[in-house]
Amino acid sequence: MRLVLASASPRRLDLLARLGLVPDRVDPADIDEAAAAGETPRDHARRLASEKAALVAARHPGSVVLAADTVVAVGRRILPKAEDEATARACLALLSGRRHRVLTAVVVIDAAGQRRERLSESVVTFQRLTAADTDWLIGRGDWHGKAGGYAIQGAAEAFVRALSGSYSGVVGLPLSDTRLLLIAAGWRP
Protein backbone atom coordinates (compact mmCIF):
# COMPACT_ATOMS: atom_id res chain seq x y z
CA MET A 1 0.00 0.00 0.00
CA ARG A 2 1.47 3.34 -1.05
CA LEU A 3 0.36 6.00 1.46
CA VAL A 4 0.32 9.72 0.68
CA LEU A 5 -0.26 12.19 3.50
CA ALA A 6 -2.03 15.32 2.26
CA SER A 7 -0.59 17.49 5.03
CA ALA A 8 2.69 19.19 5.92
CA SER A 9 1.89 18.97 9.64
CA PRO A 10 4.78 17.50 11.63
CA ARG A 11 2.24 16.61 14.34
CA ARG A 12 0.33 14.39 11.92
CA LEU A 13 3.57 12.67 10.92
CA ASP A 14 4.38 12.05 14.58
CA LEU A 15 0.90 10.68 15.22
CA LEU A 16 1.08 8.35 12.21
CA ALA A 17 4.40 7.06 13.54
CA ARG A 18 2.53 5.93 16.68
CA LEU A 19 0.61 3.58 14.37
CA GLY A 20 3.90 2.40 12.91
CA LEU A 21 3.30 4.28 9.66
CA VAL A 22 5.63 6.47 7.66
CA PRO A 23 3.95 7.89 4.55
CA ASP A 24 5.59 7.11 1.23
CA ARG A 25 5.00 10.71 0.26
CA VAL A 26 3.97 13.94 1.95
CA ASP A 27 2.08 16.14 -0.49
CA PRO A 28 0.25 19.03 1.19
CA ALA A 29 -2.85 20.35 -0.52
CA ASP A 30 -2.85 24.10 -1.00
CA ILE A 31 -6.50 25.12 -0.77
CA ASP A 32 -8.44 28.15 0.40
CA GLU A 33 -9.35 27.40 4.01
CA ALA A 34 -11.81 30.25 4.49
CA ALA A 35 -15.20 29.23 5.85
CA ALA A 36 -18.12 29.51 3.47
CA ALA A 37 -21.00 31.77 4.48
CA GLY A 38 -23.20 30.00 7.02
CA GLU A 39 -20.92 26.95 7.19
CA THR A 40 -20.97 25.15 10.55
CA PRO A 41 -17.68 24.13 12.17
CA ARG A 42 -18.44 20.44 11.49
CA ASP A 43 -19.22 21.08 7.83
CA HIS A 44 -16.15 23.28 7.51
CA ALA A 45 -13.79 20.59 8.84
CA ARG A 46 -15.39 17.93 6.64
CA ARG A 47 -15.28 20.09 3.52
CA LEU A 48 -11.63 21.05 3.95
CA ALA A 49 -10.49 17.48 4.61
CA SER A 50 -12.50 16.27 1.59
CA GLU A 51 -11.09 18.96 -0.70
CA LYS A 52 -7.53 18.22 0.43
CA ALA A 53 -7.98 14.48 -0.11
CA ALA A 54 -9.53 14.89 -3.56
CA LEU A 55 -6.85 17.30 -4.75
CA VAL A 56 -3.98 15.08 -3.63
CA ALA A 57 -5.66 11.84 -4.81
CA ALA A 58 -5.87 13.31 -8.31
CA ARG A 59 -2.09 13.80 -8.22
CA HIS A 60 -1.41 10.25 -6.96
CA PRO A 61 -3.73 7.77 -8.67
CA GLY A 62 -3.53 4.25 -7.26
CA SER A 63 -2.29 5.46 -3.87
CA VAL A 64 -4.07 5.66 -0.55
CA VAL A 65 -4.45 9.33 0.40
CA LEU A 66 -4.96 10.51 3.96
CA ALA A 67 -6.14 14.06 4.64
CA ALA A 68 -7.35 15.80 7.78
CA ASP A 69 -8.46 19.19 8.96
CA THR A 70 -8.83 20.46 12.52
CA VAL A 71 -11.22 23.23 13.53
CA VAL A 72 -11.48 24.89 16.94
CA ALA A 73 -14.96 26.27 17.60
CA VAL A 74 -16.76 28.20 20.28
CA GLY A 75 -20.43 27.69 19.51
CA ARG A 76 -20.78 28.26 15.76
CA ARG A 77 -17.74 30.51 15.68
CA ILE A 78 -14.68 29.02 13.96
CA LEU A 79 -11.45 30.27 15.48
CA PRO A 80 -8.62 31.09 13.08
CA LYS A 81 -5.16 29.60 12.84
CA ALA A 82 -3.02 32.04 14.75
CA GLU A 83 -0.40 33.48 12.43
CA ASP A 84 0.41 36.47 14.62
CA GLU A 85 0.56 37.24 18.32
CA ALA A 86 -2.55 39.46 18.29
CA THR A 87 -4.66 36.62 16.86
CA ALA A 88 -3.25 34.13 19.37
CA ARG A 89 -4.03 36.51 22.25
CA ALA A 90 -7.59 37.05 20.98
CA CYS A 91 -8.16 33.29 20.72
CA LEU A 92 -6.77 32.63 24.20
CA ALA A 93 -8.92 35.42 25.67
CA LEU A 94 -12.00 33.81 24.11
CA LEU A 95 -11.06 30.32 25.34
CA SER A 96 -10.13 31.43 28.87
CA GLY A 97 -12.39 29.77 31.45
CA ARG A 98 -14.59 28.23 28.75
CA ARG A 99 -15.39 25.00 27.00
CA HIS A 100 -14.81 24.72 23.28
CA ARG A 101 -14.97 22.01 20.65
CA VAL A 102 -12.15 20.66 18.54
CA LEU A 103 -13.35 18.94 15.38
CA THR A 104 -10.98 16.91 13.25
CA ALA A 105 -12.27 15.45 10.01
CA VAL A 106 -10.26 12.61 8.48
CA VAL A 107 -10.73 11.48 4.89
CA VAL A 108 -9.08 8.46 3.29
CA ILE A 109 -9.31 7.78 -0.43
CA ASP A 110 -8.19 4.24 -1.22
CA ALA A 111 -6.26 3.03 -4.27
CA ALA A 112 -9.54 2.34 -6.12
CA GLY A 113 -10.81 5.86 -5.45
CA GLN A 114 -13.30 4.98 -2.71
CA ARG A 115 -13.66 7.76 -0.13
CA ARG A 116 -14.20 7.18 3.59
CA GLU A 117 -14.60 9.82 6.29
CA ARG A 118 -14.77 10.18 10.06
CA LEU A 119 -15.27 13.22 12.26
CA SER A 120 -13.76 13.36 15.73
CA GLU A 121 -15.34 15.83 18.15
CA SER A 122 -13.68 16.63 21.46
CA VAL A 123 -14.61 19.12 24.16
CA VAL A 124 -11.78 20.97 25.87
CA THR A 125 -12.18 23.17 28.95
CA PHE A 126 -9.54 25.77 29.74
CA GLN A 127 -9.03 27.23 33.18
CA ARG A 128 -9.33 30.99 33.43
CA LEU A 129 -6.13 32.53 32.11
CA THR A 130 -4.53 35.47 33.87
CA ALA A 131 -2.59 38.08 31.91
CA ALA A 132 0.61 36.41 33.15
CA ASP A 133 -0.64 33.00 31.95
CA THR A 134 -1.37 34.41 28.49
CA ASP A 135 2.01 36.15 28.34
CA TRP A 136 3.73 32.89 29.30
CA LEU A 137 1.82 30.92 26.64
CA ILE A 138 2.57 33.51 23.98
CA GLY A 139 6.23 33.53 25.00
CA ARG A 140 6.46 29.77 24.46
CA GLY A 141 5.65 30.30 20.76
CA ASP A 142 3.91 26.98 20.13
CA TRP A 143 0.68 28.80 19.20
CA HIS A 144 1.98 29.81 15.77
CA GLY A 145 -0.04 28.27 12.94
CA LYS A 146 -2.34 26.45 15.35
CA ALA A 147 -6.14 26.51 15.14
CA GLY A 148 -7.47 28.44 18.12
CA GLY A 149 -4.02 29.79 18.98
CA TYR A 150 -2.79 26.85 21.07
CA ALA A 151 -1.19 23.44 20.88
CA ILE A 152 -2.56 21.02 23.48
CA GLN A 153 0.65 18.99 23.22
CA GLY A 154 2.60 22.12 24.13
CA ALA A 155 2.50 24.60 26.98
CA ALA A 156 -1.29 25.02 26.78
CA GLU A 157 -1.76 21.54 28.20
CA ALA A 158 -0.96 23.01 31.64
CA PHE A 159 -4.20 25.02 31.43
CA VAL A 160 -6.58 22.28 30.25
CA ARG A 161 -8.99 21.49 33.09
CA ALA A 162 -10.90 18.82 31.22
CA LEU A 163 -10.88 16.96 27.93
CA SER A 164 -13.67 14.76 26.65
CA GLY A 165 -12.93 12.97 23.41
CA SER A 166 -9.77 12.17 21.50
CA TYR A 167 -6.52 13.73 22.69
CA SER A 168 -4.85 12.83 19.38
CA GLY A 169 -7.85 14.38 17.60
CA VAL A 170 -7.17 17.66 19.38
CA VAL A 171 -3.52 17.41 18.35
CA GLY A 172 -4.65 16.97 14.74
CA LEU A 173 -5.28 13.31 13.84
CA PRO A 174 -7.61 11.05 15.85
CA LEU A 175 -5.66 7.80 15.86
CA SER A 176 -8.55 5.43 16.54
CA ASP A 177 -10.60 6.82 13.64
CA THR A 178 -7.57 7.04 11.36
CA ARG A 179 -6.59 3.44 12.07
CA LEU A 180 -10.08 2.18 11.22
CA LEU A 181 -10.18 4.20 7.98
CA LEU A 182 -6.78 2.90 6.90
CA ILE A 183 -7.74 -0.71 7.67
CA ALA A 184 -10.87 -0.24 5.52
CA ALA A 185 -8.61 1.09 2.76
CA GLY A 186 -6.43 -2.04 2.86
CA TRP A 187 -3.73 -1.29 5.45
CA ARG A 188 -2.93 -4.19 7.74
CA PRO A 189 -1.28 -3.30 11.04
PDB file of C-alpha atoms in Angstrom, residues 21-158:
ATOM      1  CA  LEU A  21       3.305   4.283   9.660  1.00  0.00           C
ATOM      2  CA  VAL A  22       5.626   6.468   7.660  1.00  0.00           C
ATOM      3  CA  PRO A  23       3.948   7.892   4.550  1.00  0.00           C
ATOM      4  CA  ASP A  24       5.593   7.110   1.227  1.00  0.00           C
ATOM      5  CA  ARG A  25       4.995  10.707   0.263  1.00  0.00           C
ATOM      6  CA  VAL A  26       3.969  13.940   1.949  1.00  0.00           C
ATOM      7  CA  ASP A  27       2.083  16.145  -0.489  1.00  0.00           C
ATOM      8  CA  PRO A  28       0.248  19.031   1.191  1.00  0.00           C
ATOM      9  CA  ALA A  29      -2.849  20.350  -0.522  1.00  0.00           C
ATOM     10  CA  ASP A  30      -2.851  24.103  -0.996  1.00  0.00           C
ATOM     11  CA  ILE A  31      -6.503  25.120  -0.767  1.00  0.00           C
ATOM     12  CA  ASP A  32      -8.443  28.154   0.402  1.00  0.00           C
ATOM     13  CA  GLU A  33      -9.348  27.398   4.008  1.00  0.00           C
ATOM     14  CA  ALA A  34     -11.807  30.253   4.485  1.00  0.00           C
ATOM     15  CA  ALA A  35     -15.197  29.234   5.851  1.00  0.00           C
ATOM     16  CA  ALA A  36     -18.124  29.507   3.465  1.00  0.00           C
ATOM     17  CA  ALA A  37     -20.997  31.769   4.480  1.00  0.00           C
ATOM     18  CA  GLY A  38     -23.196  29.995   7.017  1.00  0.00           C
ATOM     19  CA  GLU A  39     -20.915  26.952   7.186  1.00  0.00           C
ATOM     20  CA  THR A  40     -20.974  25.147  10.548  1.00  0.00           C
ATOM     21  CA  PRO A  41     -17.675  24.134  12.174  1.00  0.00           C
ATOM     22  CA  ARG A  42     -18.440  20.436  11.489  1.00  0.00           C
ATOM     23  CA  ASP A  43     -19.220  21.078   7.827  1.00  0.00           C
ATOM     24  CA  HIS A  44     -16.146  23.281   7.508  1.00  0.00           C
ATOM     25  CA  ALA A  45     -13.786  20.592   8.842  1.00  0.00           C
ATOM     26  CA  ARG A  46     -15.389  17.927   6.635  1.00  0.00           C
ATOM     27  CA  ARG A  47     -15.280  20.090   3.519  1.00  0.00           C
ATOM     28  CA  LEU A  48     -11.632  21.049   3.946  1.00  0.00           C
ATOM     29  CA  ALA A  49     -10.495  17.477   4.613  1.00  0.00           C
ATOM     30  CA  SER A  50     -12.495  16.270   1.586  1.00  0.00           C
ATOM     31  CA  GLU A  51     -11.088  18.961  -0.704  1.00  0.00           C
ATOM     32  CA  LYS A  52      -7.530  18.219   0.428  1.00  0.00           C
ATOM     33  CA  ALA A  53      -7.980  14.482  -0.107  1.00  0.00           C
ATOM     34  CA  ALA A  54      -9.535  14.893  -3.555  1.00  0.00           C
ATOM     35  CA  LEU A  55      -6.854  17.303  -4.753  1.00  0.00           C
ATOM     36  CA  VAL A  56      -3.983  15.076  -3.632  1.00  0.00           C
ATOM     37  CA  ALA A  57      -5.657  11.837  -4.807  1.00  0.00           C
ATOM     38  CA  ALA A  58      -5.870  13.313  -8.311  1.00  0.00           C
ATOM     39  CA  ARG A  59      -2.087  13.803  -8.221  1.00  0.00           C
ATOM     40  CA  HIS A  60      -1.407  10.254  -6.958  1.00  0.00           C
ATOM     41  CA  PRO A  61      -3.725   7.768  -8.671  1.00  0.00           C
ATOM     42  CA  GLY A  62      -3.532   4.248  -7.264  1.00  0.00           C
ATOM     43  CA  SER A  63      -2.290   5.459  -3.873  1.00  0.00           C
ATOM     44  CA  VAL A  64      -4.071   5.660  -0.547  1.00  0.00           C
ATOM     45  CA  VAL A  65      -4.446   9.327   0.399  1.00  0.00           C
ATOM     46  CA  LEU A  66      -4.957  10.512   3.956  1.00  0.00           C
ATOM     47  CA  ALA A  67      -6.142  14.062   4.638  1.00  0.00           C
ATOM     48  CA  ALA A  68      -7.351  15.799   7.781  1.00  0.00           C
ATOM     49  CA  ASP A  69      -8.465  19.190   8.964  1.00  0.00           C
ATOM     50  CA  THR A  70      -8.828  20.463  12.515  1.00  0.00           C
ATOM     51  CA  VAL A  71     -11.221  23.233  13.534  1.00  0.00           C
ATOM     52  CA  VAL A  72     -11.483  24.891  16.940  1.00  0.00           C
ATOM     53  CA  ALA A  73     -14.958  26.266  17.600  1.00  0.00           C
ATOM     54  CA  VAL A  74     -16.764  28.202  20.283  1.00  0.00           C
ATOM     55  CA  GLY A  75     -20.431  27.688  19.506  1.00  0.00           C
ATOM     56  CA  ARG A  76     -20.783  28.261  15.758  1.00  0.00           C
ATOM     57  CA  ARG A  77     -17.736  30.509  15.685  1.00  0.00           C
ATOM     58  CA  ILE A  78     -14.681  29.019  13.963  1.00  0.00           C
ATOM     59  CA  LEU A  79     -11.449  30.267  15.485  1.00  0.00           C
ATOM     60  CA  PRO A  80      -8.620  31.091  13.080  1.00  0.00           C
ATOM     61  CA  LYS A  81      -5.162  29.599  12.842  1.00  0.00           C
ATOM     62  CA  ALA A  82      -3.019  32.044  14.749  1.00  0.00           C
ATOM     63  CA  GLU A  83      -0.398  33.476  12.427  1.00  0.00           C
ATOM     64  CA  ASP A  84       0.407  36.471  14.622  1.00  0.00           C
ATOM     65  CA  GLU A  85       0.556  37.242  18.318  1.00  0.00           C
ATOM     66  CA  ALA A  86      -2.547  39.461  18.290  1.00  0.00           C
ATOM     67  CA  THR A  87      -4.661  36.616  16.856  1.00  0.00           C
ATOM     68  CA  ALA A  88      -3.249  34.132  19.367  1.00  0.00           C
ATOM     69  CA  ARG A  89      -4.032  36.510  22.247  1.00  0.00           C
ATOM     70  CA  ALA A  90      -7.587  37.054  20.980  1.00  0.00           C
ATOM     71  CA  CYS A  91      -8.157  33.294  20.718  1.00  0.00           C
ATOM     72  CA  LEU A  92      -6.769  32.633  24.195  1.00  0.00           C
ATOM     73  CA  ALA A  93      -8.923  35.422  25.665  1.00  0.00           C
ATOM     74  CA  LEU A  94     -12.004  33.814  24.107  1.00  0.00           C
ATOM     75  CA  LEU A  95     -11.056  30.321  25.345  1.00  0.00           C
ATOM     76  CA  SER A  96     -10.131  31.429  28.865  1.00  0.00           C
ATOM     77  CA  GLY A  97     -12.389  29.769  31.451  1.00  0.00           C
ATOM     78  CA  ARG A  98     -14.591  28.230  28.751  1.00  0.00           C
ATOM     79  CA  ARG A  99     -15.390  25.002  27.002  1.00  0.00           C
ATOM     80  CA  HIS A 100     -14.808  24.721  23.282  1.00  0.00           C
ATOM     81  CA  ARG A 101     -14.973  22.012  20.648  1.00  0.00           C
ATOM     82  CA  VAL A 102     -12.154  20.656  18.544  1.00  0.00           C
ATOM     83  CA  LEU A 103     -13.354  18.941  15.382  1.00  0.00           C
ATOM     84  CA  THR A 104     -10.984  16.911  13.252  1.00  0.00           C
ATOM     85  CA  ALA A 105     -12.271  15.450  10.012  1.00  0.00           C
ATOM     86  CA  VAL A 106     -10.261  12.614   8.480  1.00  0.00           C
ATOM     87  CA  VAL A 107     -10.733  11.479   4.891  1.00  0.00           C
ATOM     88  CA  VAL A 108      -9.077   8.462   3.289  1.00  0.00           C
ATOM     89  CA  ILE A 109      -9.314   7.776  -0.431  1.00  0.00           C
ATOM     90  CA  ASP A 110      -8.187   4.240  -1.219  1.00  0.00           C
ATOM     91  CA  ALA A 111      -6.263   3.034  -4.269  1.00  0.00           C
ATOM     92  CA  ALA A 112      -9.545   2.336  -6.117  1.00  0.00           C
ATOM     93  CA  GLY A 113     -10.811   5.855  -5.449  1.00  0.00           C
ATOM     94  CA  GLN A 114     -13.304   4.981  -2.710  1.00  0.00           C
ATOM     95  CA  ARG A 115     -13.663   7.758  -0.133  1.00  0.00           C
ATOM     96  CA  ARG A 116     -14.196   7.180   3.595  1.00  0.00           C
ATOM     97  CA  GLU A 117     -14.600   9.816   6.285  1.00  0.00           C
ATOM     98  CA  ARG A 118     -14.769  10.178  10.057  1.00  0.00           C
ATOM     99  CA  LEU A 119     -15.267  13.217  12.261  1.00  0.00           C
ATOM    100  CA  SER A 120     -13.760  13.363  15.735  1.00  0.00           C
ATOM    101  CA  GLU A 121     -15.336  15.830  18.148  1.00  0.00           C
ATOM    102  CA  SER A 122     -13.676  16.625  21.459  1.00  0.00           C
ATOM    103  CA  VAL A 123     -14.605  19.122  24.156  1.00  0.00           C
ATOM    104  CA  VAL A 124     -11.779  20.973  25.870  1.00  0.00           C
ATOM    105  CA  THR A 125     -12.183  23.166  28.949  1.00  0.00           C
ATOM    106  CA  PHE A 126      -9.536  25.767  29.743  1.00  0.00           C
ATOM    107  CA  GLN A 127      -9.030  27.232  33.176  1.00  0.00           C
ATOM    108  CA  ARG A 128      -9.332  30.985  33.429  1.00  0.00           C
ATOM    109  CA  LEU A 129      -6.126  32.529  32.112  1.00  0.00           C
ATOM    110  CA  THR A 130      -4.528  35.473  33.870  1.00  0.00           C
ATOM    111  CA  ALA A 131      -2.586  38.081  31.909  1.00  0.00           C
ATOM    112  CA  ALA A 132       0.613  36.407  33.148  1.00  0.00           C
ATOM    113  CA  ASP A 133      -0.637  33.001  31.948  1.00  0.00           C
ATOM    114  CA  THR A 134      -1.366  34.406  28.495  1.00  0.00           C
ATOM    115  CA  ASP A 135       2.013  36.155  28.335  1.00  0.00           C
ATOM    116  CA  TRP A 136       3.727  32.891  29.298  1.00  0.00           C
ATOM    117  CA  LEU A 137       1.815  30.922  26.639  1.00  0.00           C
ATOM    118  CA  ILE A 138       2.569  33.514  23.976  1.00  0.00           C
ATOM    119  CA  GLY A 139       6.226  33.529  24.999  1.00  0.00           C
ATOM    120  CA  ARG A 140       6.457  29.772  24.456  1.00  0.00           C
ATOM    121  CA  GLY A 141       5.652  30.300  20.759  1.00  0.00           C
ATOM    122  CA  ASP A 142       3.908  26.978  20.132  1.00  0.00           C
ATOM    123  CA  TRP A 143       0.683  28.799  19.202  1.00  0.00           C
ATOM    124  CA  HIS A 144       1.984  29.805  15.769  1.00  0.00           C
ATOM    125  CA  GLY A 145      -0.037  28.271  12.940  1.00  0.00           C
ATOM    126  CA  LYS A 146      -2.343  26.450  15.352  1.00  0.00           C
ATOM    127  CA  ALA A 147      -6.135  26.512  15.138  1.00  0.00           C
ATOM    128  CA  GLY A 148      -7.466  28.436  18.116  1.00  0.00           C
ATOM    129  CA  GLY A 149      -4.016  29.788  18.979  1.00  0.00           C
ATOM    130  CA  TYR A 150      -2.794  26.854  21.068  1.00  0.00           C
ATOM    131  CA  ALA A 151      -1.185  23.439  20.883  1.00  0.00           C
ATOM    132  CA  ILE A 152      -2.564  21.018  23.477  1.00  0.00           C
ATOM    133  CA  GLN A 153       0.646  18.986  23.225  1.00  0.00           C
ATOM    134  CA  GLY A 154       2.601  22.118  24.133  1.00  0.00           C
ATOM    135  CA  ALA A 155       2.505  24.595  26.982  1.00  0.00           C
ATOM    136  CA  ALA A 156      -1.291  25.025  26.780  1.00  0.00           C
ATOM    137  CA  GLU A 157      -1.763  21.538  28.203  1.00  0.00           C
ATOM    138  CA  ALA A 158      -0.960  23.007  31.637  1.00  0.00           C
TER     139      ALA A 158
END
